Amino acid sequence: MESTTGTDWAGWQESWDRQQEWYMPDREERFRVMLDMVEALVGPEPRVLDLACGTGSITDRLLKRFPKAVSTGVDLDPALLAIARGYFGGDERVTFVTADLKDPQWTSALPYETYDAVLTATALHWLHSDDLVTLYGQLGGLVRAGGVFMNADHMKDEGTPRINAAERAHRHAHMDRAKAEGAVDWADWWALAAKDPVLAEPTARRFEIYGEHADGDTPSVEWHARTLREAGGFGEARAVWRSPSDALVLAVK
């Protein structure tokens, strides 16, 4: 999947996946459960909003599993969107939209008024809780009756500090070993993007927008489920997958 510029978009997509897996070895498992629940609740031909889509990792897996699905990817990151647009170039099932989820009018940029499923992973921890409450309220208007929202992300249980500390130490020891064997981390990956002739300029703009990393919040599963019911008007919400540090929350409209 090379563009006229000679850029290996598939290679960049693959390298993003490997970098993310350094942090989350169970990343594919959460995607599998996410798509299982899409199929179970809205069927194999969904209209999906890939929220804070990045390079389109969810959309990639969605379309490989459900060829008749359609996806709208929305993000603000110019570098990750460049990779997404390059990788999916020419695929009429996919549309990408540049929008800031903190902009009250961001939904007006979408090509559809409602979606069967809104899916996101490892992204909304960039938002503070107040912004997330507002976003969940907006999503309540985007998900059709009977449709679903799913968020897979870091979700801490502050009531278990010893478990949290032990899990974190164990996970970081594994990450350190992988790094010593050549794994590329977040900073390394962005350094490579900054040197790429095509990605250098959007990468520079990306850091102007976001800075180095998130300063958002990682509330508990219970907080997410309660807020989706109260702010988003979802009828049911709970975790459908968990790891020691992360969870996948599913809400049904």
mmCIF file of C-alpha atoms in Angstrom:
data_model
loop_
_atom_site.group_PDB
_atom_site.id
_atom_site.type_symbol
_atom_site.label_atom_id
_atom_site.label_comp_id
_atom_site.label_asym_id
_atom_site.label_seq_id
_atom_site.Cartn_x
_atom_site.Cartn_y
_atom_site.Cartn_z
ATOM 1 C CA MET A 1 0.000 0.000 0.000
ATOM 2 C CA GLU A 2 2.359 2.676 -1.233
ATOM 3 C CA SER A 3 1.252 6.131 -2.274
ATOM 4 C CA THR A 4 2.501 8.191 -5.184
ATOM 5 C CA THR A 5 5.060 9.600 -2.729
ATOM 6 C CA GLY A 6 6.453 6.101 -2.218
ATOM 7 C CA THR A 7 5.378 6.040 1.408
ATOM 8 C CA ASP A 8 4.815 2.548 2.808
ATOM 9 C CA TRP A 9 1.509 3.195 4.572
ATOM 10 C CA ALA A 10 1.036 -0.460 5.476
ATOM 11 C CA GLY A 11 4.471 -0.414 7.065
ATOM 12 C CA TRP A 12 3.576 2.623 9.166
ATOM 13 C CA GLN A 13 0.281 1.012 10.177
ATOM 14 C CA GLU A 14 2.120 -2.133 11.212
ATOM 15 C CA SER A 15 4.769 -0.244 13.160
ATOM 16 C CA TRP A 16 2.067 1.691 15.054
ATOM 17 C CA ASP A 17 0.404 -1.592 16.018
ATOM 18 C CA ARG A 18 3.702 -3.053 17.244
ATOM 19 C CA GLN A 19 4.467 0.082 19.268
ATOM 20 C CA GLN A 20 1.043 -0.034 20.906
ATOM 21 C CA GLU A 21 1.443 -3.739 21.679
ATOM 22 C CA TRP A 22 4.609 -2.947 23.632
ATOM 23 C CA TYR A 23 2.331 -1.193 26.110
ATOM 24 C CA MET A 24 -0.612 -3.611 25.722
ATOM 25 C CA PRO A 25 0.298 -7.211 24.837
ATOM 26 C CA ASP A 26 -3.422 -8.097 25.028
ATOM 27 C CA ARG A 27 -4.443 -5.400 22.527
ATOM 28 C CA GLU A 28 -5.764 -7.868 19.944
ATOM 29 C CA GLU A 29 -7.862 -9.620 22.576
ATOM 30 C CA ARG A 30 -9.737 -6.428 23.421
ATOM 31 C CA PHE A 31 -10.325 -5.760 19.729
ATOM 32 C CA ARG A 32 -11.676 -9.301 19.293
ATOM 33 C CA VAL A 33 -14.143 -8.906 22.159
ATOM 34 C CA MET A 34 -15.141 -5.482 20.853
ATOM 35 C CA LEU A 35 -16.015 -6.893 17.431
ATOM 36 C CA ASP A 36 -17.712 -9.926 18.981
ATOM 37 C CA MET A 37 -20.046 -7.533 20.801
ATOM 38 C CA VAL A 38 -20.628 -5.481 17.647
ATOM 39 C CA GLU A 39 -21.738 -8.640 15.862
ATOM 40 C CA ALA A 40 -23.838 -9.826 18.798
ATOM 41 C CA LEU A 41 -25.744 -6.573 19.249
ATOM 42 C CA VAL A 42 -25.907 -4.829 15.841
ATOM 43 C CA GLY A 43 -24.925 -7.519 13.318
ATOM 44 C CA PRO A 44 -22.178 -8.020 10.702
ATOM 45 C CA GLU A 45 -22.919 -4.983 8.492
ATOM 46 C CA PRO A 46 -22.617 -2.078 10.936
ATOM 47 C CA ARG A 47 -22.180 1.613 10.352
ATOM 48 C CA VAL A 48 -19.334 2.441 12.741
ATOM 49 C CA LEU A 49 -17.809 5.613 14.123
ATOM 50 C CA ASP A 50 -14.143 4.969 14.940
ATOM 51 C CA LEU A 51 -13.735 7.608 17.635
ATOM 52 C CA ALA A 52 -10.259 9.122 18.111
ATOM 53 C CA CYS A 53 -9.283 6.676 15.391
ATOM 54 C CA GLY A 54 -5.545 7.327 15.137
ATOM 55 C CA THR A 55 -4.186 5.261 12.248
ATOM 56 C CA GLY A 56 -7.485 3.375 11.967
ATOM 57 C CA SER A 57 -6.551 0.259 13.937
ATOM 58 C CA ILE A 58 -10.182 -0.493 14.850
ATOM 59 C CA THR A 59 -11.403 0.206 11.313
ATOM 60 C CA ASP A 60 -8.746 -2.127 9.889
ATOM 61 C CA ARG A 61 -9.912 -5.024 12.045
ATOM 62 C CA LEU A 62 -13.583 -4.137 11.538
ATOM 63 C CA LEU A 63 -13.396 -4.306 7.746
ATOM 64 C CA LYS A 64 -11.309 -7.472 7.689
ATOM 65 C CA ARG A 65 -13.905 -9.212 9.839
ATOM 66 C CA PHE A 66 -17.024 -7.524 8.423
ATOM 67 C CA PRO A 67 -16.421 -6.644 4.751
ATOM 68 C CA LYS A 68 -19.863 -5.007 4.401
ATOM 69 C CA ALA A 69 -19.310 -2.597 7.299
ATOM 70 C CA VAL A 70 -18.723 1.107 6.780
ATOM 71 C CA SER A 71 -16.588 3.281 9.013
ATOM 72 C CA THR A 72 -16.095 6.952 9.787
ATOM 73 C CA GLY A 73 -12.800 7.693 11.513
ATOM 74 C CA VAL A 74 -12.563 10.944 13.460
ATOM 75 C CA ASP A 75 -9.385 12.376 15.000
ATOM 76 C CA LEU A 76 -7.418 15.599 15.326
ATOM 77 C CA ASP A 77 -3.897 14.174 14.994
ATOM 78 C CA PRO A 78 -2.590 15.169 11.531
ATOM 79 C CA ALA A 79 0.198 12.571 11.455
ATOM 80 C CA LEU A 80 -1.920 9.578 12.465
ATOM 81 C CA LEU A 81 -4.683 10.704 10.107
ATOM 82 C CA ALA A 82 -2.147 10.952 7.281
ATOM 83 C CA ILE A 83 -1.255 7.302 7.851
ATOM 84 C CA ALA A 84 -4.925 6.328 8.071
ATOM 85 C CA ARG A 85 -5.838 8.147 4.875
ATOM 86 C CA GLY A 86 -2.852 6.682 3.075
ATOM 87 C CA TYR A 87 -3.480 3.140 4.300
ATOM 88 C CA PHE A 88 -7.194 3.140 3.440
ATOM 89 C CA GLY A 89 -6.842 5.237 0.282
ATOM 90 C CA GLY A 90 -9.432 4.273 -2.329
ATOM 91 C CA ASP A 91 -11.593 2.226 0.061
ATOM 92 C CA GLU A 92 -15.086 3.673 -0.337
ATOM 93 C CA ARG A 93 -16.233 2.052 2.913
ATOM 94 C CA VAL A 94 -14.068 4.435 4.924
ATOM 95 C CA THR A 95 -14.269 8.188 5.545
ATOM 96 C CA PHE A 96 -11.931 10.209 7.754
ATOM 97 C CA VAL A 97 -12.865 13.459 9.458
ATOM 98 C CA THR A 98 -10.532 15.926 11.162
ATOM 99 C CA ALA A 99 -12.263 17.209 14.292
ATOM 100 C CA ASP A 100 -11.518 18.106 17.901
ATOM 101 C CA LEU A 101 -13.665 16.108 20.336
ATOM 102 C CA LYS A 102 -13.561 19.091 22.705
ATOM 103 C CA ASP A 103 -15.260 21.269 20.069
ATOM 104 C CA PRO A 104 -18.989 21.420 20.901
ATOM 105 C CA GLN A 105 -19.771 21.227 17.176
ATOM 106 C CA TRP A 106 -17.540 18.285 16.262
ATOM 107 C CA THR A 107 -20.443 15.979 15.408
ATOM 108 C CA SER A 108 -21.576 18.355 12.632
ATOM 109 C CA ALA A 109 -18.541 17.273 10.585
ATOM 110 C CA LEU A 110 -19.678 13.631 10.457
ATOM 111 C CA PRO A 111 -21.236 12.198 7.276
ATOM 112 C CA TYR A 112 -24.052 10.413 9.171
ATOM 113 C CA GLU A 113 -26.420 11.575 11.886
ATOM 114 C CA THR A 114 -26.444 8.226 13.712
ATOM 115 C CA TYR A 115 -24.316 5.090 13.985
ATOM 116 C CA ASP A 116 -24.915 1.459 14.885
ATOM 117 C CA ALA A 117 -21.698 1.430 16.895
ATOM 118 C CA VAL A 118 -19.231 3.996 18.209
ATOM 119 C CA LEU A 119 -15.908 2.361 19.068
ATOM 120 C CA THR A 120 -12.738 3.719 20.664
ATOM 121 C CA ALA A 121 -9.611 2.275 22.248
ATOM 122 C CA THR A 122 -6.726 3.695 24.265
ATOM 123 C CA ALA A 123 -7.628 7.271 23.420
ATOM 124 C CA LEU A 124 -10.119 8.908 25.761
ATOM 125 C CA HIS A 125 -7.646 8.976 28.664
ATOM 126 C CA TRP A 126 -6.393 12.096 26.892
ATOM 127 C CA LEU A 127 -9.532 13.829 28.182
ATOM 128 C CA HIS A 128 -10.292 15.103 31.673
ATOM 129 C CA SER A 129 -13.435 13.788 33.339
ATOM 130 C CA ASP A 130 -15.503 16.936 32.703
ATOM 131 C CA ASP A 131 -14.772 16.737 28.970
ATOM 132 C CA LEU A 132 -15.567 13.028 28.988
ATOM 133 C CA VAL A 133 -18.964 13.656 30.612
ATOM 134 C CA THR A 134 -19.737 16.139 27.833
ATOM 135 C CA LEU A 135 -18.534 13.702 25.163
ATOM 136 C CA TYR A 136 -20.634 10.858 26.546
ATOM 137 C CA GLY A 137 -23.650 13.140 26.413
ATOM 138 C CA GLN A 138 -22.956 13.872 22.744
ATOM 139 C CA LEU A 139 -22.513 10.175 21.965
ATOM 140 C CA GLY A 140 -25.955 9.510 23.368
ATOM 141 C CA GLY A 141 -27.309 11.437 20.398
ATOM 142 C CA LEU A 142 -25.104 9.665 17.854
ATOM 143 C CA VAL A 143 -25.819 6.042 18.756
ATOM 144 C CA ARG A 144 -29.138 4.810 17.368
ATOM 145 C CA ALA A 145 -31.688 3.036 19.551
ATOM 146 C CA GLY A 146 -30.334 -0.450 20.149
ATOM 147 C CA GLY A 147 -26.868 0.632 19.059
ATOM 148 C CA VAL A 148 -23.685 0.393 21.102
ATOM 149 C CA PHE A 149 -20.763 2.415 22.379
ATOM 150 C CA MET A 150 -17.534 0.731 23.459
ATOM 151 C CA ASN A 151 -14.457 2.213 25.100
ATOM 152 C CA ALA A 152 -11.346 0.116 25.793
ATOM 153 C CA ASP A 153 -8.885 2.092 27.895
ATOM 154 C CA HIS A 154 -6.927 2.410 31.122
ATOM 155 C CA MET A 155 -9.496 2.239 33.925
ATOM 156 C CA LYS A 156 -8.055 2.235 37.425
ATOM 157 C CA ASP A 157 -9.556 0.854 40.601
ATOM 158 C CA GLU A 158 -8.164 3.238 43.193
ATOM 159 C CA GLY A 159 -9.392 0.952 45.962
ATOM 160 C CA THR A 160 -6.689 -1.659 45.282
ATOM 161 C CA PRO A 161 -3.343 0.193 45.562
ATOM 162 C CA ARG A 162 -1.204 -2.873 46.332
ATOM 163 C CA ILE A 163 -2.630 -4.825 43.408
ATOM 164 C CA ASN A 164 -2.175 -1.792 41.151
ATOM 165 C CA ALA A 165 1.460 -1.313 42.204
ATOM 166 C CA ALA A 166 2.336 -4.981 41.748
ATOM 167 C CA GLU A 167 0.666 -5.137 38.332
ATOM 168 C CA ARG A 168 2.415 -1.985 37.183
ATOM 169 C CA ALA A 169 5.841 -3.203 38.334
ATOM 170 C CA HIS A 170 5.328 -6.559 36.623
ATOM 171 C CA ARG A 171 4.120 -4.956 33.386
ATOM 172 C CA HIS A 172 6.985 -2.465 33.266
ATOM 173 C CA ALA A 173 9.567 -5.192 33.889
ATOM 174 C CA HIS A 174 8.198 -7.010 30.847
ATOM 175 C CA MET A 175 8.278 -3.782 28.832
ATOM 176 C CA ASP A 176 11.895 -3.132 29.864
ATOM 177 C CA ARG A 177 12.918 -6.595 28.661
ATOM 178 C CA ALA A 178 11.151 -6.059 25.342
ATOM 179 C CA LYS A 179 12.767 -2.633 24.960
ATOM 180 C CA ALA A 180 16.212 -4.172 25.536
ATOM 181 C CA GLU A 181 15.408 -6.592 22.716
ATOM 182 C CA GLY A 182 14.619 -3.745 20.328
ATOM 183 C CA ALA A 183 10.960 -2.852 20.864
ATOM 184 C CA VAL A 184 10.042 0.658 19.730
ATOM 185 C CA ASP A 185 8.275 2.784 22.345
ATOM 186 C CA TRP A 186 6.075 5.894 21.956
ATOM 187 C CA ALA A 187 8.965 8.379 21.903
ATOM 188 C CA ASP A 188 11.029 6.249 19.508
ATOM 189 C CA TRP A 189 8.098 5.864 17.117
ATOM 190 C CA TRP A 190 7.429 9.587 16.971
ATOM 191 C CA ALA A 191 11.129 10.272 16.451
ATOM 192 C CA LEU A 192 11.019 8.005 13.394
ATOM 193 C CA ALA A 193 7.885 9.762 12.105
ATOM 194 C CA ALA A 194 9.565 13.153 12.527
ATOM 195 C CA LYS A 195 12.375 12.011 10.201
ATOM 196 C CA ASP A 196 10.068 10.701 7.476
ATOM 197 C CA PRO A 197 9.845 13.073 4.463
ATOM 198 C CA VAL A 198 6.060 12.777 4.238
ATOM 199 C CA LEU A 199 5.217 12.587 7.958
ATOM 200 C CA ALA A 200 7.680 15.185 9.296
ATOM 201 C CA GLU A 201 5.413 18.191 8.768
ATOM 202 C CA PRO A 202 2.188 16.628 10.142
ATOM 203 C CA THR A 203 4.194 15.230 13.064
ATOM 204 C CA ALA A 204 5.437 18.715 13.929
ATOM 205 C CA ARG A 205 1.853 20.008 13.798
ATOM 206 C CA ARG A 206 0.729 17.116 15.965
ATOM 207 C CA PHE A 207 3.096 18.079 18.778
ATOM 208 C CA GLU A 208 1.974 21.693 18.509
ATOM 209 C CA ILE A 209 -1.599 20.492 19.134
ATOM 210 C CA TYR A 210 -1.031 17.897 21.844
ATOM 211 C CA GLY A 211 2.377 18.363 23.399
ATOM 212 C CA GLU A 212 4.249 15.274 24.519
ATOM 213 C CA HIS A 213 1.407 13.244 26.024
ATOM 214 C CA ALA A 214 -1.971 13.230 27.721
ATOM 215 C CA ASP A 215 -2.734 14.925 31.001
ATOM 216 C CA GLY A 216 -6.235 13.470 31.165
ATOM 217 C CA ASP A 217 -7.937 11.141 33.642
ATOM 218 C CA THR A 218 -8.365 7.372 33.984
ATOM 219 C CA PRO A 219 -11.559 6.892 35.994
ATOM 220 C CA SER A 220 -12.881 3.499 37.026
ATOM 221 C CA VAL A 221 -15.103 1.107 35.086
ATOM 222 C CA GLU A 222 -17.941 2.005 37.420
ATOM 223 C CA TRP A 223 -17.514 5.712 36.675
ATOM 224 C CA HIS A 224 -17.640 5.098 32.914
ATOM 225 C CA ALA A 225 -20.720 2.864 33.160
ATOM 226 C CA ARG A 226 -22.571 5.283 35.437
ATOM 227 C CA THR A 227 -21.697 8.323 33.309
ATOM 228 C CA LEU A 228 -22.792 6.614 30.103
ATOM 229 C CA ARG A 229 -26.177 5.881 31.681
ATOM 230 C CA GLU A 230 -26.622 9.297 33.299
ATOM 231 C CA ALA A 231 -25.061 11.640 30.713
ATOM 232 C CA GLY A 232 -25.465 9.576 27.562
ATOM 233 C CA GLY A 233 -28.872 8.089 28.217
ATOM 234 C CA PHE A 234 -27.668 4.543 27.607
ATOM 235 C CA GLY A 235 -29.956 1.877 29.038
ATOM 236 C CA GLU A 236 -27.251 -0.577 30.039
ATOM 237 C CA ALA A 237 -23.497 -0.282 30.564
ATOM 238 C CA ARG A 238 -20.828 -2.531 32.045
ATOM 239 C CA ALA A 239 -17.413 -4.030 31.434
ATOM 240 C CA VAL A 240 -17.344 -6.922 28.952
ATOM 241 C CA TRP A 241 -13.574 -7.465 29.123
ATOM 242 C CA ARG A 242 -10.906 -6.659 31.711
ATOM 243 C CA SER A 243 -7.183 -6.954 32.234
ATOM 244 C CA PRO A 244 -5.386 -6.057 35.475
ATOM 245 C CA SER A 245 -5.044 -2.420 34.318
ATOM 246 C CA ASP A 246 -7.553 -1.900 31.482
ATOM 247 C CA ALA A 247 -11.173 -2.591 30.634
ATOM 248 C CA LEU A 248 -13.631 -2.556 27.753
ATOM 249 C CA VAL A 249 -16.904 -0.878 28.717
ATOM 250 C CA LEU A 250 -19.961 -1.573 26.583
ATOM 251 C CA ALA A 251 -23.065 0.623 26.645
ATOM 252 C CA VAL A 252 -26.328 -0.155 24.801
ATOM 253 C CA LYS A 253 -28.711 2.639 23.813
#
